[in-house]
Tab-separated table of C-alpha atoms in Angstrom:
chain	number	residue	atom	x	y	z
G	1	MET	CA	15.237	-9.471	-21.803
G	2	ALA	CA	11.400	-10.039	-21.949
G	3	ALA	CA	9.169	-7.062	-20.593
G	4	LYS	CA	8.376	-7.711	-16.991
G	5	THR	CA	4.828	-6.835	-15.804
G	6	LEU	CA	4.568	-6.315	-11.781
G	7	VAL	CA	1.625	-7.978	-10.012
G	8	GLY	CA	1.227	-6.494	-6.540
G	9	MET	CA	-0.598	-7.541	-3.562
G	10	ALA	CA	-4.531	-7.944	-4.272
G	11	ASP	CA	-3.661	-7.221	-7.965
G	12	MET	CA	-4.043	-9.500	-10.891
G	13	LYS	CA	-2.608	-9.240	-14.730
G	14	ALA	CA	-3.175	-11.029	-17.889
G	15	VAL	CA	-0.553	-10.810	-20.737
G	16	LYS	CA	0.048	-12.227	-24.025
G	17	HIS	CA	3.620	-13.393	-25.214
G	18	PRO	CA	6.564	-11.959	-24.851
G	19	GLY	CA	6.704	-10.983	-21.681
G	20	MET	CA	7.036	-12.220	-17.818
G	21	LEU	CA	4.943	-11.542	-14.992
G	22	THR	CA	6.335	-11.307	-11.691
G	23	THR	CA	5.285	-10.785	-8.010
G	24	LEU	CA	7.955	-9.933	-5.151
G	25	GLY	CA	7.590	-11.501	-1.763
G	26	LEU	CA	4.636	-13.428	-1.551
G	27	GLY	CA	4.066	-14.571	1.868
G	28	SER	CA	0.802	-16.210	3.188
G	29	CYS	CA	-1.001	-14.503	-0.210
G	30	VAL	CA	-1.402	-17.085	-2.960
G	31	GLY	CA	0.013	-16.732	-6.358
G	32	ILE	CA	-2.399	-18.085	-9.068
G	33	CYS	CA	-0.616	-18.518	-12.290
G	34	LEU	CA	-2.331	-19.599	-15.404
G	35	TYR	CA	-1.361	-20.276	-18.999
G	36	ASP	CA	-2.527	-21.226	-22.303
G	37	PRO	CA	0.353	-22.809	-24.073
G	38	ILE	CA	-1.338	-22.690	-27.370
G	39	SER	CA	-1.927	-18.690	-27.640
G	40	LYS	CA	0.867	-18.110	-25.095
G	41	VAL	CA	-1.406	-15.970	-22.512
G	42	ALA	CA	-0.376	-15.810	-19.113
G	43	GLY	CA	-2.101	-14.755	-16.143
G	44	MET	CA	-0.977	-14.042	-12.456
G	45	ALA	CA	-3.312	-13.067	-9.566
G	46	HIS	CA	-1.649	-12.431	-6.114
G	47	CYS	CA	-4.487	-13.123	-3.668
G	48	MET	CA	-5.012	-12.326	0.100
G	49	LEU	CA	-7.926	-14.273	1.020
G	50	PRO	CA	-9.628	-17.512	0.156
G	51	ASP	CA	-13.301	-16.455	-0.022
G	52	SER	CA	-15.079	-13.330	-1.065
G	53	THR	CA	-18.310	-14.571	0.323
G	54	GLN	CA	-16.948	-14.326	3.857
G	55	ILE	CA	-16.082	-10.765	3.498
G	56	THR	CA	-18.455	-7.542	3.295
G	57	ASN	CA	-15.771	-5.361	1.757
G	58	ASN	CA	-15.080	-7.633	-1.286
G	59	SER	CA	-15.159	-4.910	-4.207
G	60	ASN	CA	-11.781	-5.841	-5.222
G	61	VAL	CA	-12.119	-9.350	-6.806
G	62	ALA	CA	-8.295	-9.572	-7.064
G	63	LYS	CA	-8.076	-9.849	-3.130
G	64	PHE	CA	-9.840	-13.072	-3.183
G	65	VAL	CA	-8.940	-16.660	-4.719
G	66	ASP	CA	-12.368	-17.468	-5.764
G	67	THR	CA	-13.095	-14.119	-7.644
G	68	ALA	CA	-9.699	-13.543	-8.989
G	69	THR	CA	-9.566	-17.014	-10.624
G	70	ILE	CA	-12.615	-16.375	-12.620
G	71	ARG	CA	-11.716	-12.967	-13.517
G	72	LEU	CA	-8.568	-13.884	-14.411
G	73	ILE	CA	-9.465	-16.653	-16.867
G	74	ASN	CA	-12.135	-14.102	-18.566
G	75	ASP	CA	-9.047	-11.628	-18.937
G	76	MET	CA	-7.104	-14.258	-20.571
G	77	ALA	CA	-9.882	-15.286	-22.838
G	78	LYS	CA	-10.119	-11.431	-24.063
G	79	LEU	CA	-6.349	-11.986	-25.029
G	80	GLY	CA	-7.006	-14.979	-27.013
G	81	ALA	CA	-6.561	-17.796	-24.425
G	82	ASN	CA	-8.953	-20.650	-24.927
G	83	LYS	CA	-10.179	-21.873	-21.375
G	84	ARG	CA	-9.840	-25.299	-22.264
G	85	ASN	CA	-6.136	-24.937	-22.724
G	86	ILE	CA	-5.350	-23.132	-19.764
G	87	VAL	CA	-3.269	-24.788	-17.061
G	88	ALA	CA	-2.355	-23.736	-13.535
G	89	LYS	CA	0.719	-23.375	-11.400
G	90	LEU	CA	0.530	-22.294	-7.659
G	91	ALA	CA	3.048	-20.706	-5.279
G	92	GLY	CA	2.894	-18.965	-1.838
G	93	GLY	CA	0.373	-19.780	1.169
G	94	ALA	CA	3.342	-19.888	3.574
G	95	GLN	CA	2.945	-19.407	7.428
G	96	MET	CA	5.236	-16.850	7.983
G	97	PHE	CA	4.922	-17.088	11.840
G	98	ASN	CA	5.100	-20.168	13.917
G	99	PHE	CA	1.417	-20.089	15.184
G	100	THR	CA	-0.216	-22.660	17.006
G	101	ALA	CA	-2.013	-24.682	14.057
G	102	THR	CA	-5.475	-24.546	16.030
G	103	ASP	CA	-5.724	-20.545	15.278
G	104	ASN	CA	-7.892	-20.850	12.221
G	105	SER	CA	-7.462	-17.414	11.138
G	106	MET	CA	-3.698	-17.501	11.446
G	107	ARG	CA	-3.589	-20.503	8.983
G	108	VAL	CA	-4.842	-18.159	6.062
G	109	GLY	CA	-1.642	-19.499	3.957
G	110	ASP	CA	-3.099	-22.870	4.135
G	111	ARG	CA	-6.572	-21.698	3.580
G	112	ASN	CA	-5.623	-19.695	0.247
G	113	VAL	CA	-3.891	-23.086	-1.061
G	114	ASP	CA	-6.954	-25.268	-0.274
G	115	ALA	CA	-9.313	-22.424	-1.897
G	116	SER	CA	-7.081	-22.286	-5.009
G	117	LEU	CA	-6.975	-25.943	-5.370
G	118	LYS	CA	-10.908	-25.996	-5.089
G	119	ILE	CA	-11.574	-23.328	-7.307
G	120	LEU	CA	-9.377	-24.427	-10.069
G	121	ARG	CA	-10.620	-28.060	-9.811
G	122	GLU	CA	-14.371	-26.567	-10.219
G	123	LEU	CA	-13.619	-24.983	-12.947
G	124	GLY	CA	-11.865	-27.742	-14.719
G	125	VAL	CA	-8.331	-26.189	-14.528
G	126	GLN	CA	-5.308	-28.682	-14.406
G	127	ILE	CA	-2.886	-27.922	-11.727
G	128	LYS	CA	0.396	-28.802	-13.156
G	129	ALA	CA	2.780	-27.875	-10.315
G	130	GLN	CA	2.853	-26.064	-6.900
G	131	ASP	CA	5.231	-24.841	-4.597
G	132	VAL	CA	3.154	-23.744	-1.409
G	133	ARG	CA	2.613	-23.873	2.195
G	134	GLU	CA	5.773	-23.924	4.407
G	135	ASN	CA	7.097	-21.109	6.318
G	136	TYR	CA	9.007	-18.618	3.923
G	137	GLY	CA	8.290	-16.017	1.402
G	138	ARG	CA	8.704	-16.254	-2.422
G	139	THR	CA	9.193	-14.114	-5.359
G	140	ILE	CA	7.800	-15.808	-8.562
G	141	GLU	CA	8.508	-15.219	-12.100
G	142	PHE	CA	5.899	-16.517	-14.943
G	143	TYR	CA	7.412	-16.854	-18.336
G	144	THR	CA	5.028	-16.638	-21.184
G	145	ASP	CA	7.153	-18.369	-23.634
G	146	ASP	CA	6.826	-21.627	-22.259
G	147	GLY	CA	4.663	-21.166	-18.916
G	148	ARG	CA	7.756	-22.121	-16.612
G	149	LEU	CA	7.688	-20.701	-12.957
G	150	LEU	CA	10.595	-19.477	-11.065
G	151	VAL	CA	10.309	-19.529	-7.444
G	152	LYS	CA	13.073	-17.664	-5.459
G	153	THR	CA	13.410	-17.674	-1.697
G	154	ILE	CA	15.744	-16.476	0.872
G	155	GLY	CA	17.964	-19.155	1.951
G	156	LYS	CA	15.851	-21.811	0.451
G	157	GLY	CA	17.230	-21.785	-3.201
G	158	THR	CA	15.343	-21.262	-6.433
G	159	LYS	CA	13.205	-23.879	-8.089
G	160	GLU	CA	11.603	-24.089	-11.486
G	161	LEU	CA	8.287	-25.392	-11.830
E	1	MET	CA	-20.412	4.571	12.272
E	2	LEU	CA	-17.393	3.322	10.430
E	3	ARG	CA	-18.147	0.647	7.932
E	4	ASN	CA	-14.464	0.162	6.590
E	5	MET	CA	-11.271	1.851	6.981
E	6	ASN	CA	-11.308	3.746	3.500
E	7	GLN	CA	-13.920	6.097	5.572
E	8	LEU	CA	-10.989	7.260	8.115
E	9	ASN	CA	-10.924	10.942	8.329
E	10	ASP	CA	-8.495	13.457	9.641
E	11	LEU	CA	-10.090	13.045	13.172
E	12	HIS	CA	-9.602	9.139	13.153
E	13	PHE	CA	-5.810	9.619	11.804
E	14	ASP	CA	-5.335	12.172	14.554
E	15	VAL	CA	-6.583	10.024	17.443
E	16	LEU	CA	-4.650	6.889	16.067
E	17	LYS	CA	-1.541	9.191	15.751
E	18	GLU	CA	-2.072	9.933	19.526
E	19	ILE	CA	-2.365	6.471	20.322
E	20	GLY	CA	0.917	5.710	18.435
E	21	ASN	CA	2.559	8.233	20.260
E	22	ILE	CA	1.593	7.111	23.595
E	23	GLY	CA	2.678	3.500	22.637
E	24	VAL	CA	5.888	4.393	20.976
E	25	GLY	CA	6.950	6.830	23.696
E	26	ASN	CA	6.324	3.961	26.225
E	27	ALA	CA	8.534	1.430	23.844
E	28	ALA	CA	11.001	3.749	23.697
E	29	GLY	CA	11.457	4.183	27.364
E	30	ALA	CA	11.559	0.831	27.794
E	31	LEU	CA	14.193	0.031	25.114
E	32	ALA	CA	16.463	2.983	26.757
E	33	THR	CA	16.120	1.068	30.248
E	34	MET	CA	17.043	-2.140	28.174
E	35	LEU	CA	20.141	-0.740	26.453
E	36	SER	CA	20.857	1.877	29.567
E	37	SER	CA	21.135	4.201	26.784
E	38	GLN	CA	19.019	7.255	25.629
E	39	VAL	CA	16.608	6.753	23.062
E	40	LYS	CA	14.915	9.426	20.883
E	41	MET	CA	12.072	8.925	18.664
E	42	THR	CA	10.272	10.647	15.859
E	43	VAL	CA	6.587	11.667	16.319
E	44	PRO	CA	4.787	8.714	14.457
E	45	GLU	CA	3.645	9.059	11.102
E	46	VAL	CA	0.150	7.132	10.350
E	47	LYS	CA	-0.951	6.505	7.237
E	48	LEU	CA	-3.152	4.024	5.201
E	49	VAL	CA	-0.992	2.702	2.646
E	50	LYS	CA	-2.127	0.901	-0.278
E	51	PHE	CA	-1.828	-3.016	-0.637
E	52	SER	CA	0.022	-2.335	-3.829
E	53	GLU	CA	2.594	-0.074	-1.812
E	54	ALA	CA	2.807	-1.931	1.313
E	55	GLY	CA	5.232	-4.507	0.516
E	56	ALA	CA	7.970	-1.837	-0.216
E	57	ILE	CA	7.661	0.057	2.998
E	58	MET	CA	10.960	-1.080	4.299
E	59	GLY	CA	12.740	-0.234	1.159
E	60	GLY	CA	11.706	-2.904	-1.267
E	61	GLU	CA	9.489	-6.079	-1.560
E	62	GLU	CA	12.360	-8.231	-1.387
E	63	VAL	CA	14.684	-6.520	1.060
E	64	VAL	CA	15.482	-9.035	4.042
E	65	VAL	CA	13.926	-7.939	7.313
E	66	PHE	CA	12.957	-9.078	10.841
E	67	GLY	CA	9.433	-9.377	11.887
E	68	ILE	CA	8.404	-9.769	15.533
E	69	LEU	CA	4.768	-10.657	15.904
E	70	VAL	CA	2.599	-10.914	18.796
E	71	ASN	CA	-1.327	-11.701	18.872
E	72	ILE	CA	-3.428	-9.558	20.953
E	73	SER	CA	-6.652	-10.770	22.897
E	74	GLY	CA	-8.880	-9.171	25.568
E	75	ASP	CA	-10.992	-6.039	24.718
E	76	ILE	CA	-8.857	-5.585	21.627
E	77	ASN	CA	-8.109	-8.325	19.444
E	78	GLY	CA	-5.673	-8.734	16.509
E	79	MET	CA	-1.928	-8.334	16.200
E	80	MET	CA	1.061	-6.261	16.507
E	81	MET	CA	4.106	-6.290	14.746
E	82	PHE	CA	7.341	-4.797	15.193
E	83	LEU	CA	9.740	-4.499	11.972
E	84	LEU	CA	13.413	-3.941	11.671
E	85	ALA	CA	16.446	-4.161	9.243
E	86	PRO	CA	19.240	-6.464	10.176
E	87	GLU	CA	21.512	-3.285	10.450
E	88	SER	CA	19.021	-2.300	13.041
E	89	ALA	CA	18.760	-5.467	14.697
E	90	ARG	CA	22.340	-5.623	14.874
E	91	VAL	CA	22.256	-2.352	16.958
E	92	LEU	CA	19.803	-3.286	19.411
E	93	VAL	CA	21.186	-6.824	20.086
E	94	ASN	CA	24.589	-5.421	20.505
E	95	GLY	CA	23.151	-2.596	22.964
E	96	LEU	CA	21.518	-5.501	24.835
E	97	VAL	CA	24.172	-8.077	24.943
E	98	GLY	CA	27.104	-5.684	25.037
E	99	GLY	CA	28.607	-7.056	21.749
E	100	ASP	CA	30.484	-5.173	18.986
E	101	SER	CA	29.684	-7.365	16.069
E	102	GLU	CA	28.806	-5.799	12.755
E	103	GLU	CA	27.555	-9.463	11.535
E	104	ILE	CA	24.215	-8.705	9.819
E	105	GLU	CA	23.708	-11.729	7.642
E	106	GLU	CA	23.920	-14.286	10.566
E	107	PHE	CA	22.631	-13.949	14.196
E	108	SER	CA	23.376	-16.826	16.694
E	109	GLU	CA	20.439	-18.208	18.601
E	110	ILE	CA	21.289	-16.247	21.791
E	111	GLU	CA	21.286	-13.053	19.557
E	112	LEU	CA	17.910	-14.079	18.109
E	113	SER	CA	16.518	-14.803	21.155
E	114	ALA	CA	17.598	-11.424	22.421
E	115	LEU	CA	15.944	-9.868	19.369
E	116	GLU	CA	12.828	-11.569	20.056
E	117	GLU	CA	12.760	-10.282	23.805
E	118	ILE	CA	13.399	-6.882	22.357
E	119	GLY	CA	10.632	-7.287	20.028
E	120	ASN	CA	8.458	-8.491	23.029
E	121	ILE	CA	8.974	-5.533	25.257
E	122	LEU	CA	8.727	-2.893	22.746
E	123	CYS	CA	5.108	-4.348	21.829
E	124	SER	CA	3.968	-5.406	25.278
E	125	SER	CA	5.099	-1.699	26.498
E	126	TYR	CA	3.332	0.007	23.450
E	127	LEU	CA	0.308	-1.942	24.040
E	128	GLY	CA	0.133	-1.623	27.795
E	129	SER	CA	0.221	2.062	27.497
E	130	VAL	CA	-2.167	2.187	24.797
E	131	ALA	CA	-4.428	-0.404	26.601
E	132	SER	CA	-4.428	1.751	29.828
E	133	PHE	CA	-4.962	5.113	27.959
E	134	ILE	CA	-8.036	3.501	26.493
E	135	ASN	CA	-9.131	1.693	29.545
E	136	LYS	CA	-9.346	-1.768	27.959
E	137	SER	CA	-7.575	-4.795	28.959
E	138	VAL	CA	-5.398	-6.484	26.178
E	139	THR	CA	-3.270	-9.669	26.647
E	140	PRO	CA	-0.243	-10.255	24.321
E	141	THR	CA	0.917	-13.858	23.102
E	142	PRO	CA	4.658	-14.814	23.202
E	143	PRO	CA	6.869	-13.201	20.577
E	144	MET	CA	7.105	-15.107	17.263
E	145	LEU	CA	10.292	-13.981	15.227
E	146	THR	CA	11.062	-14.381	11.666
E	147	ARG	CA	13.596	-13.203	9.166
E	148	ASP	CA	12.660	-13.405	5.478
E	149	MET	CA	11.408	-10.784	2.554
E	150	ALA	CA	9.696	-7.559	3.771
E	151	ALA	CA	6.842	-8.166	1.572
E	152	ALA	CA	6.139	-12.034	2.548
E	153	ILE	CA	6.233	-10.765	6.330
E	154	LEU	CA	3.979	-7.785	5.636
E	155	SER	CA	1.662	-10.145	3.965
E	156	VAL	CA	0.569	-11.253	7.635
E	157	PRO	CA	-0.682	-7.910	8.972
E	158	ALA	CA	-1.900	-6.856	5.376
E	159	ILE	CA	-4.222	-10.087	5.166
E	160	GLU	CA	-5.761	-8.962	8.370
E	161	PHE	CA	-6.598	-5.607	7.224
E	162	SER	CA	-7.458	-7.041	3.839
E	163	LYS	CA	-10.699	-8.033	5.563
E	164	MET	CA	-11.604	-4.558	6.373
E	165	SER	CA	-9.658	-2.073	3.967
E	166	GLU	CA	-7.756	-1.672	0.738
E	167	GLY	CA	-4.866	-0.807	2.364
E	168	VAL	CA	-2.340	-1.192	5.740
E	169	LEU	CA	-2.536	1.184	8.656
E	170	LEU	CA	0.945	1.953	9.259
E	171	ILE	CA	2.480	3.732	12.498
E	172	ASP	CA	6.053	4.596	11.360
E	173	THR	CA	8.723	5.670	14.029
E	174	LEU	CA	12.182	5.931	13.909
E	175	PHE	CA	14.355	5.198	17.232
E	176	GLU	CA	17.590	6.802	17.672
E	177	THR	CA	20.004	5.287	19.978
E	178	GLN	CA	22.862	7.143	21.536
E	179	GLU	CA	25.820	5.692	19.029
E	180	LYS	CA	24.103	4.365	15.901
E	181	ASN	CA	20.822	4.725	14.750
E	182	ALA	CA	18.235	1.718	14.586
E	183	THR	CA	14.878	2.072	12.762
E	184	GLY	CA	12.041	0.430	13.743
E	185	PHE	CA	8.427	0.058	12.407
E	186	PHE	CA	5.233	-0.850	14.382
E	187	LEU	CA	2.196	-1.908	12.861
E	188	LEU	CA	-0.897	-2.228	15.367
E	189	VAL	CA	-3.257	-4.490	13.600
E	190	PRO	CA	-6.740	-4.399	15.525
E	191	ASP	CA	-9.586	-6.553	13.856
E	192	PHE	CA	-12.302	-4.744	12.593
E	193	ASP	CA	-14.814	-4.640	15.674
E	194	SER	CA	-11.525	-3.959	18.029
E	195	PHE	CA	-10.906	-1.034	15.727
E	196	GLY	CA	-14.143	0.407	16.295
E	197	VAL	CA	-13.588	-0.262	20.060
E	198	ILE	CA	-10.463	1.880	20.299
E	199	LEU	CA	-12.272	4.746	18.545
E	200	SER	CA	-15.249	4.846	20.379
E	201	SER	CA	-13.327	4.586	23.686
E	202	LEU	CA	-11.875	7.704	22.458
E	203	GLY	CA	-15.191	9.550	21.509
E	204	VAL	CA	-14.788	9.165	17.737
E	205	GLY	CA	-16.531	5.882	16.903
């Protein structure tokens, strides 16, 4: 059993093979999972908000999609990852309650996913797979041996990305 | 002037605790009426829980819980959430509809509606008493109910808090009905400006 590294809310971790990164009960937050298949360095960020520039209280870089992604890639590079090899998988960004779609602040799950797609494209990181949006929570496990992402749910089964 | 929630001091916590007391006291009264049963409550505990720990307040991130959410607008904007474990939901639903089921995995549509209504009444009575205490007007939306992993549900209020703090402000209360215990957690999540309105209306801005 590979060592398990827990990534909490507004948290991020980078690890080198062997091992597994996991975050429990992703809701409207987005889980950004990055992997360099050559060096087998993996990183996971559990971000709460799309955009650090919209918030004055922004000292925790892991809280925001934009700052977390950039920092995570740098942390992975310190462990030997080559930025050009890094690929991404995304999970989360659910809308946990059935709000009216017009209420922008309530669509934070969608906005977290949109921001993740945007920053990854800007950084030239290929998005290999995603299990995002919808209306349910997800526990994710990201394995350093091959970069597979396991997505577990309550009543919606388990998926492998 | 408070710039973020990490600056909360003991006085702020005392004021929030008193607000919690008033809100929960009223909600417990409403619940007692609804269940035609005595309902006791513990003094609320008010704490700022770090995000890394917030997902586990119901006993674990992946524990399945019910969450009932109302959005609030008016002088105070934000949201209010009532969280409870399926065992507690069963106690409250049985109390309301007079059932004796012990099923905690499956709830019928009618039972879910009953639960939503219980959450609605609890949140409305909580909010109503707080609003009149601070002499502000507050309007809740209809309730929304979901059942999922605790951390996933808690991400909704946590994200609101994340705009202004590094943790979730939690008002934690235990209800006791006569026969069986039902535990519930209230989370009042005013947006940052509203938070200032509440504190300053009580003279601790």
